[in-house]
Coordinates of C-alpha atoms in Angstrom, one line a residue:
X334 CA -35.8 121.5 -53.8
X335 CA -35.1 120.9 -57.5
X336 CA -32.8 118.2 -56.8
X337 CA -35.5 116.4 -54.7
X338 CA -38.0 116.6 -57.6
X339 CA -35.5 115.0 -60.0
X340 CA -34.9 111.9 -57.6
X341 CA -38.4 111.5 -57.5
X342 CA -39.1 111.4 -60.8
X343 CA -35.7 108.2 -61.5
X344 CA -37.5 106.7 -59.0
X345 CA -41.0 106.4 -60.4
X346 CA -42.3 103.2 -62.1
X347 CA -43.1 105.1 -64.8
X348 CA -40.9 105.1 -68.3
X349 CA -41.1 107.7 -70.7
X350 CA -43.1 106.4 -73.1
X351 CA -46.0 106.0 -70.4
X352 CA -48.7 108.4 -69.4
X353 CA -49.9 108.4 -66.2
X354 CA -53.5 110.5 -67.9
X355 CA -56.9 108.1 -67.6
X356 CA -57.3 107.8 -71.1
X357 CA -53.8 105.5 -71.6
X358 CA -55.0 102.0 -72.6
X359 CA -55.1 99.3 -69.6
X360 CA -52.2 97.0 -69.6
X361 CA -51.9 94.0 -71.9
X362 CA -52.3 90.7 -70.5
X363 CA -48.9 88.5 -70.5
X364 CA -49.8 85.9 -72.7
X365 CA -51.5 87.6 -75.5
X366 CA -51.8 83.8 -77.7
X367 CA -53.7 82.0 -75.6
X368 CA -55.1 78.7 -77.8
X369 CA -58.8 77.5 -78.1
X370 CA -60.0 74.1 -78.0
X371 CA -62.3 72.5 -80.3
X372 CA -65.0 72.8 -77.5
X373 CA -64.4 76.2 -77.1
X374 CA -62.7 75.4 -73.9
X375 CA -65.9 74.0 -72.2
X376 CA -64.1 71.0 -71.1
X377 CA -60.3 70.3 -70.5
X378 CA -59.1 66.7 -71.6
X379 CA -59.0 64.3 -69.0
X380 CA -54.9 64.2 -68.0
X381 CA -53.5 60.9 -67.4
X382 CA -50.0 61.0 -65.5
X383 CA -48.6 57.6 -66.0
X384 CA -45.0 55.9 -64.6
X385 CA -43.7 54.2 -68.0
X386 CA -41.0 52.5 -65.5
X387 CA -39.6 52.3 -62.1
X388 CA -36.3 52.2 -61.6
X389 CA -34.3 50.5 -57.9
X390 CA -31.9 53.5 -56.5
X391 CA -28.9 52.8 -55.1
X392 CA -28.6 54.4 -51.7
X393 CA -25.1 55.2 -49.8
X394 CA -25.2 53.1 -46.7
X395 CA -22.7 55.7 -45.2
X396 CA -24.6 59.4 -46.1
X397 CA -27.6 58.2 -47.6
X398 CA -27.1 59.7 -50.9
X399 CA -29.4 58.0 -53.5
X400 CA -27.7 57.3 -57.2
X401 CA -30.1 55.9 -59.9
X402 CA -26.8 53.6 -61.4
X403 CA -24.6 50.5 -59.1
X404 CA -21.4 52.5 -60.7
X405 CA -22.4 55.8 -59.4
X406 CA -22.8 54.8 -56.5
X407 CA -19.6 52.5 -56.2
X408 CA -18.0 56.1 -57.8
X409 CA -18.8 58.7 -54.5
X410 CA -18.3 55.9 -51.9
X411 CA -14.7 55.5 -53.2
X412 CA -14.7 59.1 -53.6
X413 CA -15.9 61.0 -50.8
X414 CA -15.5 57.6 -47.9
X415 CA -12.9 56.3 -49.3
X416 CA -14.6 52.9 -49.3
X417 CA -14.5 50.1 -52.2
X418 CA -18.0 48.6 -53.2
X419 CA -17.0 45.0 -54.7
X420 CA -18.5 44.8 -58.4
X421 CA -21.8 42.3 -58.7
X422 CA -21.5 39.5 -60.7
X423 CA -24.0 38.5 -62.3
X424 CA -25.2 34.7 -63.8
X425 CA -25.1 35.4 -68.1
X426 CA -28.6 35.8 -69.7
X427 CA -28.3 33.1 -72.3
X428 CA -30.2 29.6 -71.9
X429 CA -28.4 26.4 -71.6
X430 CA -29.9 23.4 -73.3
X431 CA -30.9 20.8 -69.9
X432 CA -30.8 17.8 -72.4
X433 CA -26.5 18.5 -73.1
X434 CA -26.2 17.9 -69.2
X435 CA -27.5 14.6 -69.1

């Protein structure tokens, strides 16, 4: 019998340093800081989620895996399907001066 009394008492939520008499003070809450506002919290700010920038994903044709960068993509294809994606060329982003063609 004792040994069932001592199980019972490892297995009680309980630690030592709490009592389980009425007058034990009533658990903290787990955020003790909890910050004000100037309004005394009358009013939340009105949240604005914005999108700064999209950007184009790059989706595997063969598993549909989505990669946010061309070479990432061109990376597992070769990788895991063993296929080459060619490399885009693309025109250069200087301007050309229309009156030297003439």
């Amino acid at each position: 019998d004792d040994d069932d009394d001592d199980d019972e008492e490892t297995d009680s939520p309980l630690n030592d340093d709490e009592s389980t008499s009425s007058n034990c003070s009533p658990m903290l809450p787990y955020i003790k800081y909890q910050p004000v506002l100037g309004n005394g919290n009358k009013a939340l700010p009105n949240f604005q989620f914005s999108v700064k920038s999209t950007r184009a994903l790059y989706q595997c044709n063969t598993c549909g895996r989505q990669y946010s960068h061309r070479s990432s993509l061109r990376e597992h294809s070769e990788r895991i399907h063993n296929i080459i994606l060619p490399m885009i060329r693309r025109p250069p982003k200087f301007k050309t001066d229309r009156s030297d063609l003439a």
